[in-house]
Amino acid sequence: MIRRIRLLIWKEFLQLRRDPFLGGILIVAPVLQLIMFGYVVAVDISHLDTAIVDLDRSTISRSIDSAFSSTEYFTVTERPSSEAEVRQLMDRGEIQVAVVIPEGTQDALTRGETAGVGVIVDGSDSQVSTAAGAYSARVVAGVNAARLAASGVAVAGPGVDAQVRVLFNPTLASVNTMVPGLIAMITMVSLLIVMSQAVVKEREAGTLEQMFVTPIRAGEYIIGKITPYALLAVVQMVLVASVGIGWFKVPLNGNVAVVAVGMLLFMLTSIGLGLLVSLLASTRQQAQQVMVFLMMPFMILSGFIFPVEAMPGWMQAISACIPMTYILEVLRGSFVKGAGFADLAQPLIILAVFGVVIFTSAVLATRRRITS
């Protein structure tokens, strides 16, 4: 019995040796996954894009500005002249935090009163907004401590008070940001799995060659192959969105057309990726392993689970090359913020570029493979 088991084990190793592509994925994938998880889980959220609205123009306002600018938690990128501009900057996703120092802050402290400083955080990502509120309170506490030390007073008195206000998602309900992401994730997983098996399945069964004995042309084959799954993906997307809105009470504050356009562009990318995998893989098992290999960075590095701001710079650069990053920006912007086409123009254009390039490449490669 032991000899038979040993021979079977040896046979499986020989099969893996004959398939270096699959063996490589089995060895490389766990290492990459460990690196990705290690960086995104263990690192604090930092370098949040921040705007400072200084309406006081005083010594204390410059101290607050300097304190936010010198910490690694915030990166001051904007200095609007009024609080009204903050909403527009957050709608476009250009900032995640805004510090508003009201006029009369210095005078209030001089009178021995507590001076409130407004901290507005973008609630479209509950993890980021929670961290931003905590970091802001810590920075303002540091300003108060420095002011106390400079005055030479041992007992703490009235000082600057950080009044945190969450914009767009005031309850910080994580379901409001997670469900829009799930709409994209479920659609992508379904399309990738189905399309990655599309060509390789028929090639394995030998039906692909038989089909081209018939008068069917390559273009007709591709259209007939893609259309049913694309329609099913649309139905699935509508169903998931309806359950999210109806059952989980996730508000859709924006325009349905923005969501539809973003998802259609994203579906083009997913169909294209699935077809490319189906062309590259020799067997269905290979296609499945490649899909798992592809989906891991999509889930970990796109901001679906972990905030992009918590990743080191080189991982944020990879995140910028993943289409999922931009559909999350579109869906969360539309669902949570109520952002429209003008506010989400940049991620929509990037999604369109991804969709056209990947889908066209996949169709041309499929056509070339079939005709050859």
Coordinates of C-alpha atoms in Angstrom, one line a residue:
M1 CA 0.0 0.0 0.0
I2 CA 2.8 2.4 0.9
R3 CA 4.5 1.7 -2.3
R4 CA 1.4 2.6 -4.3
I5 CA 0.9 5.8 -2.4
R6 CA 4.5 6.7 -2.9
L7 CA 4.1 6.2 -6.6
L8 CA 1.0 8.3 -6.7
I9 CA 2.8 11.1 -4.9
W10 CA 5.7 10.8 -7.3
K11 CA 3.3 11.0 -10.2
E12 CA 1.8 14.3 -8.9
F13 CA 5.2 15.8 -8.5
L14 CA 6.1 14.8 -12.0
Q15 CA 2.9 16.5 -13.3
L16 CA 3.8 19.7 -11.4
R17 CA 7.3 19.5 -12.9
R18 CA 5.8 19.3 -16.4
D19 CA 3.7 22.4 -15.7
P20 CA 6.2 25.0 -14.5
F21 CA 3.6 27.8 -15.0
L22 CA 1.3 26.3 -12.4
G23 CA 4.2 25.4 -10.1
G24 CA 5.6 28.9 -10.3
I25 CA 2.2 30.4 -9.3
L26 CA 1.9 28.0 -6.3
I27 CA 5.3 29.1 -5.0
V28 CA 5.3 32.8 -5.8
A29 CA 1.6 33.6 -4.9
P30 CA 1.9 32.9 -1.1
V31 CA 5.1 35.0 -0.8
L32 CA 3.5 37.9 -2.6
Q33 CA 0.3 37.6 -0.5
L34 CA 2.3 37.6 2.7
I35 CA 4.2 40.8 1.6
M36 CA 1.0 42.5 0.6
F37 CA -0.8 41.6 3.9
G38 CA 2.2 42.4 6.0
Y39 CA 2.5 45.9 4.6
V40 CA -1.2 46.9 4.6
V41 CA -2.1 45.4 8.0
A42 CA 0.9 46.5 10.0
V43 CA 1.2 50.2 8.8
D44 CA -0.8 53.1 10.2
I45 CA -2.8 55.4 8.0
S46 CA -0.7 58.4 7.1
H47 CA -0.2 61.3 4.7
L48 CA -3.9 62.1 4.5
D49 CA -4.4 64.9 1.9
T50 CA -5.4 67.9 4.0
A51 CA -6.7 71.4 3.5
I52 CA -6.2 74.2 6.0
V53 CA -8.6 77.1 6.0
D54 CA -7.0 79.9 8.1
L55 CA -9.6 82.6 8.7
D56 CA -7.8 84.0 11.8
R57 CA -4.3 84.8 10.4
S58 CA -2.8 84.9 13.9
T59 CA 0.1 83.4 15.8
I60 CA -2.0 80.5 17.1
S61 CA -3.5 79.7 13.6
R62 CA 0.1 79.6 12.2
S63 CA 1.0 77.2 15.1
I64 CA -1.9 74.9 14.3
D65 CA -1.0 75.0 10.6
S66 CA 2.6 74.2 11.4
A67 CA 1.6 71.3 13.7
F68 CA -0.6 69.7 11.0
S69 CA 2.1 70.3 8.3
S70 CA 4.9 68.7 10.4
T71 CA 3.2 65.5 11.3
E72 CA 3.4 62.4 9.0
Y73 CA -0.3 61.7 9.5
F74 CA -1.3 64.7 7.3
T75 CA 0.0 66.2 4.1
V76 CA -1.3 69.7 3.6
T77 CA -2.1 70.0 -0.1
E78 CA -4.6 72.8 -0.3
R79 CA -5.1 76.2 1.5
P80 CA -8.5 77.4 0.4
S81 CA -9.6 80.9 1.3
S82 CA -13.1 79.9 2.5
E83 CA -14.9 76.9 4.1
A84 CA -17.2 76.7 1.1
E85 CA -14.4 75.4 -1.1
V86 CA -13.9 72.4 1.2
R87 CA -17.0 70.6 0.0
Q88 CA -15.9 70.9 -3.7
L89 CA -12.4 69.5 -2.9
M90 CA -13.9 66.5 -1.0
D91 CA -16.4 65.8 -3.8
R92 CA -13.5 65.5 -6.2
G93 CA -11.5 63.3 -3.8
E94 CA -8.6 65.8 -3.6
I95 CA -8.6 66.0 0.2
Q96 CA -9.8 63.7 3.0
V97 CA -9.4 66.2 5.9
A98 CA -10.0 69.9 6.3
V99 CA -9.0 72.0 9.3
V100 CA -11.0 75.2 9.6
I101 CA -9.5 77.8 12.0
P102 CA -12.3 80.4 12.6
E103 CA -11.8 84.1 12.8
G104 CA -11.4 85.2 16.5
T105 CA -9.5 82.1 17.7
Q106 CA -6.5 84.1 19.0
D107 CA -8.9 86.7 20.7
A108 CA -10.8 83.9 22.4
L109 CA -7.6 82.4 23.9
T110 CA -6.5 85.9 25.0
R111 CA -9.7 86.3 26.9
G112 CA -9.1 82.9 28.6
E113 CA -11.9 81.1 26.6
T114 CA -11.8 77.8 24.8
A115 CA -11.4 78.3 21.0
G116 CA -13.0 75.7 18.8
V117 CA -11.2 74.5 15.6
G118 CA -13.3 72.7 13.0
V119 CA -11.9 69.4 11.6
I120 CA -14.0 68.1 8.7
V121 CA -13.2 64.5 7.6
D122 CA -14.5 62.6 4.5
G123 CA -16.8 59.8 5.8
S124 CA -16.7 57.9 2.5
D125 CA -14.1 55.6 4.0
S126 CA -15.0 54.9 7.7
Q127 CA -11.5 53.6 8.6
V128 CA -9.8 56.7 7.2
S129 CA -12.3 59.1 8.8
T130 CA -12.0 57.4 12.2
A131 CA -8.2 57.6 12.1
A132 CA -8.3 61.2 10.8
G133 CA -10.5 62.3 13.8
A134 CA -8.2 60.6 16.3
Y135 CA -5.0 62.1 14.7
S136 CA -6.5 65.6 14.6
A137 CA -7.3 65.5 18.3
R138 CA -3.7 64.3 19.0
V139 CA -2.2 67.2 17.0
V140 CA -4.4 69.8 18.6
A141 CA -3.5 68.4 22.1
G142 CA 0.2 68.9 21.1
V143 CA -0.5 72.5 20.2
N144 CA -2.2 73.1 23.6
A145 CA 0.8 71.4 25.4
A146 CA 3.3 73.6 23.5
R147 CA 1.3 76.7 24.3
L148 CA 1.1 75.8 28.0
A149 CA 4.8 75.2 28.1
A150 CA 5.6 78.5 26.4
S151 CA 3.4 80.4 28.9
G152 CA 5.1 78.8 31.9
V153 CA 1.8 77.8 33.5
A154 CA 1.7 74.5 35.2
V155 CA -2.1 74.0 35.3
A156 CA -4.0 73.5 32.0
G157 CA -6.6 76.1 31.2
P158 CA -8.8 76.9 28.3
G159 CA -7.1 76.1 25.0
V160 CA -7.9 75.0 21.4
D161 CA -10.6 72.4 21.1
A162 CA -10.8 70.1 18.0
Q163 CA -14.4 69.8 16.9
V164 CA -14.5 66.9 14.5
R165 CA -17.3 66.7 11.9
V166 CA -17.8 63.8 9.5
L167 CA -19.0 64.8 6.1
F168 CA -21.1 62.5 3.9
N169 CA -21.4 59.5 6.3
P170 CA -21.9 61.0 9.8
T171 CA -22.7 57.7 11.5
L172 CA -19.5 56.2 10.1
A173 CA -21.5 53.1 9.2
S174 CA -19.1 50.8 7.4
V175 CA -21.9 49.1 5.5
N176 CA -22.4 52.4 3.5
T177 CA -18.9 52.1 2.1
M178 CA -18.6 48.3 1.9
V179 CA -21.7 47.6 -0.1
P180 CA -20.8 49.8 -3.1
G181 CA -17.4 48.1 -3.1
L182 CA -19.1 44.7 -3.0
I183 CA -21.1 45.5 -6.1
A184 CA -17.9 46.0 -8.1
M185 CA -16.1 43.0 -6.5
I186 CA -18.9 40.5 -7.0
T187 CA -19.4 41.6 -10.6
M188 CA -15.6 41.4 -11.3
V189 CA -15.2 37.9 -9.7
S190 CA -18.2 36.5 -11.6
L191 CA -17.0 37.8 -15.0
L192 CA -13.3 36.8 -14.5
I193 CA -14.2 33.3 -13.5
V194 CA -16.6 32.7 -16.3
M195 CA -14.6 34.5 -19.0
S196 CA -11.3 32.8 -18.0
Q197 CA -12.9 29.4 -18.7
A198 CA -14.5 30.5 -22.0
V199 CA -11.9 29.6 -24.6
V200 CA -9.7 27.2 -22.7
K201 CA -12.7 25.0 -21.9
E202 CA -13.6 24.6 -25.5
R203 CA -10.0 24.1 -26.5
E204 CA -9.6 21.3 -23.9
A205 CA -12.9 19.6 -25.1
G206 CA -11.9 20.0 -28.8
T207 CA -15.1 21.8 -29.6
L208 CA -13.3 25.0 -30.7
E209 CA -11.8 23.4 -33.8
Q210 CA -15.2 21.7 -34.6
M211 CA -16.9 25.1 -34.4
F212 CA -14.7 26.6 -37.0
V213 CA -15.5 23.9 -39.5
T214 CA -18.9 25.7 -39.6
P215 CA -19.4 29.0 -41.4
I216 CA -19.1 30.9 -38.1
R217 CA -16.5 33.8 -38.3
A218 CA -14.1 34.8 -35.5
G219 CA -15.9 38.1 -34.8
E220 CA -19.3 36.3 -34.6
Y221 CA -17.8 33.8 -32.2
I222 CA -16.4 36.5 -29.9
I223 CA -19.7 38.5 -29.8
G224 CA -21.7 35.3 -29.2
K225 CA -19.4 34.2 -26.5
I226 CA -19.3 37.5 -24.6
T227 CA -22.8 38.8 -24.9
P228 CA -24.7 36.3 -22.7
Y229 CA -22.2 36.6 -19.8
A230 CA -22.2 40.5 -20.1
L231 CA -26.0 40.5 -19.9
L232 CA -25.9 38.1 -16.9
A233 CA -23.3 40.4 -15.2
V234 CA -25.7 43.4 -15.7
V235 CA -28.6 41.5 -14.1
Q236 CA -26.3 40.4 -11.2
M237 CA -25.1 43.9 -10.7
V238 CA -28.7 45.3 -10.6
L239 CA -29.7 42.5 -8.2
V240 CA -26.8 43.1 -5.8
A241 CA -27.3 46.9 -5.8
S242 CA -31.0 46.5 -5.2
V243 CA -30.4 44.2 -2.2
G244 CA -27.8 46.6 -0.8
I245 CA -30.2 49.6 -1.1
G246 CA -33.4 47.8 -0.1
W247 CA -32.2 45.4 2.5
F248 CA -29.1 47.1 4.0
K249 CA -30.6 50.6 3.6
V250 CA -27.4 51.9 1.9
P251 CA -28.3 55.4 0.6
L252 CA -27.7 56.2 -3.1
N253 CA -27.1 59.9 -2.8
G254 CA -25.8 60.4 -6.4
N255 CA -27.0 59.8 -9.9
V256 CA -27.8 56.2 -11.1
A257 CA -26.3 57.1 -14.5
V258 CA -22.9 57.7 -12.9
V259 CA -23.0 54.2 -11.3
A260 CA -24.1 52.6 -14.6
V261 CA -21.5 54.2 -16.7
G262 CA -18.7 53.4 -14.2
M263 CA -19.8 49.8 -13.9
L264 CA -20.1 49.3 -17.7
L265 CA -16.6 50.6 -18.2
F266 CA -15.4 48.3 -15.4
M267 CA -17.2 45.3 -16.9
L268 CA -15.3 45.9 -20.2
T269 CA -12.0 45.6 -18.3
S270 CA -13.1 42.4 -16.4
I271 CA -14.3 40.7 -19.6
G272 CA -11.0 41.6 -21.3
L273 CA -8.9 40.3 -18.4
G274 CA -10.9 37.1 -18.3
L275 CA -10.4 36.5 -22.1
L276 CA -6.7 37.2 -21.8
V277 CA -6.3 34.7 -19.0
S278 CA -8.3 32.1 -21.0
L279 CA -5.9 32.6 -24.0
L280 CA -2.7 32.4 -21.9
A281 CA -3.8 29.3 -19.8
S282 CA -3.3 25.8 -21.3
T283 CA -5.8 24.1 -18.9
R284 CA -8.8 25.1 -16.8
Q285 CA -6.7 24.5 -13.7
Q286 CA -4.1 27.0 -14.8
A287 CA -6.8 29.5 -15.6
Q288 CA -8.2 29.1 -12.1
Q289 CA -4.8 29.6 -10.4
V290 CA -4.1 32.7 -12.5
M291 CA -7.5 34.2 -11.5
V292 CA -6.8 33.7 -7.8
F293 CA -3.4 35.2 -8.3
L294 CA -4.9 38.2 -10.0
M295 CA -7.8 38.7 -7.6
M296 CA -5.6 39.0 -4.5
P297 CA -4.0 42.3 -5.4
F298 CA -7.3 43.6 -6.6
M299 CA -8.8 42.9 -3.2
I300 CA -5.9 44.0 -1.0
L301 CA -4.3 46.9 -2.9
S302 CA -7.4 48.6 -4.4
G303 CA -8.8 50.1 -1.1
F304 CA -11.6 47.6 -1.0
I305 CA -10.6 46.3 2.5
F306 CA -7.6 48.3 3.5
P307 CA -7.2 52.1 3.0
V308 CA -4.8 53.0 0.2
E309 CA -3.4 55.7 2.6
A310 CA -2.1 53.0 4.9
M311 CA 0.2 51.5 2.2
P312 CA 3.8 52.5 1.5
G313 CA 4.4 54.6 -1.5
W314 CA 5.5 51.8 -3.8
M315 CA 2.3 49.9 -3.0
Q316 CA 0.2 53.0 -3.7
A317 CA 1.9 53.2 -7.1
I318 CA 0.7 49.6 -7.8
S319 CA -2.8 50.5 -6.5
A320 CA -2.9 53.3 -9.1
C321 CA -2.5 50.6 -11.9
I322 CA -5.5 48.5 -10.7
P323 CA -8.9 49.3 -12.3
M324 CA -10.7 48.3 -9.1
T325 CA -9.2 51.3 -7.4
Y326 CA -11.1 53.7 -9.7
I327 CA -14.4 51.9 -9.7
L328 CA -14.4 52.0 -5.9
E329 CA -13.8 55.8 -6.1
V330 CA -16.7 56.1 -8.5
L331 CA -19.1 54.0 -6.6
R332 CA -18.3 55.3 -3.1
G333 CA -18.3 58.9 -4.5
S334 CA -21.7 58.4 -6.0
F335 CA -23.3 56.4 -3.2
V336 CA -21.9 58.2 -0.2
K337 CA -21.0 61.7 -1.4
G338 CA -23.6 62.1 -4.1
A339 CA -20.8 63.1 -6.5
G340 CA -21.7 63.6 -10.2
F341 CA -20.0 63.2 -13.6
A342 CA -18.0 66.4 -13.2
D343 CA -16.6 65.4 -9.7
L344 CA -15.8 61.9 -10.8
A345 CA -14.4 62.8 -14.3
Q346 CA -10.9 61.7 -13.6
P347 CA -11.6 58.1 -12.3
L348 CA -14.2 57.6 -15.1
I349 CA -11.7 58.6 -17.8
I350 CA -9.1 56.3 -16.3
L351 CA -11.6 53.5 -16.3
A352 CA -12.5 54.2 -19.9
V353 CA -8.8 54.0 -20.9
F354 CA -8.4 50.7 -19.0
G355 CA -11.6 49.3 -20.6
V356 CA -10.8 50.2 -24.1
V357 CA -7.1 49.1 -24.0
I358 CA -7.7 45.8 -22.2
F359 CA -10.9 44.8 -23.9
T360 CA -9.6 45.7 -27.4
S361 CA -6.3 43.8 -26.7
A362 CA -8.3 40.7 -25.6
V363 CA -10.6 40.7 -28.6
L364 CA -7.8 41.1 -31.0
A365 CA -5.7 38.4 -29.3
T366 CA -8.7 36.1 -29.3
R367 CA -9.4 36.7 -32.9
R368 CA -5.8 36.1 -33.9
R369 CA -5.7 32.9 -31.9
I370 CA -8.9 31.6 -33.4
T371 CA -8.0 32.5 -37.0
S372 CA -4.5 30.9 -36.7

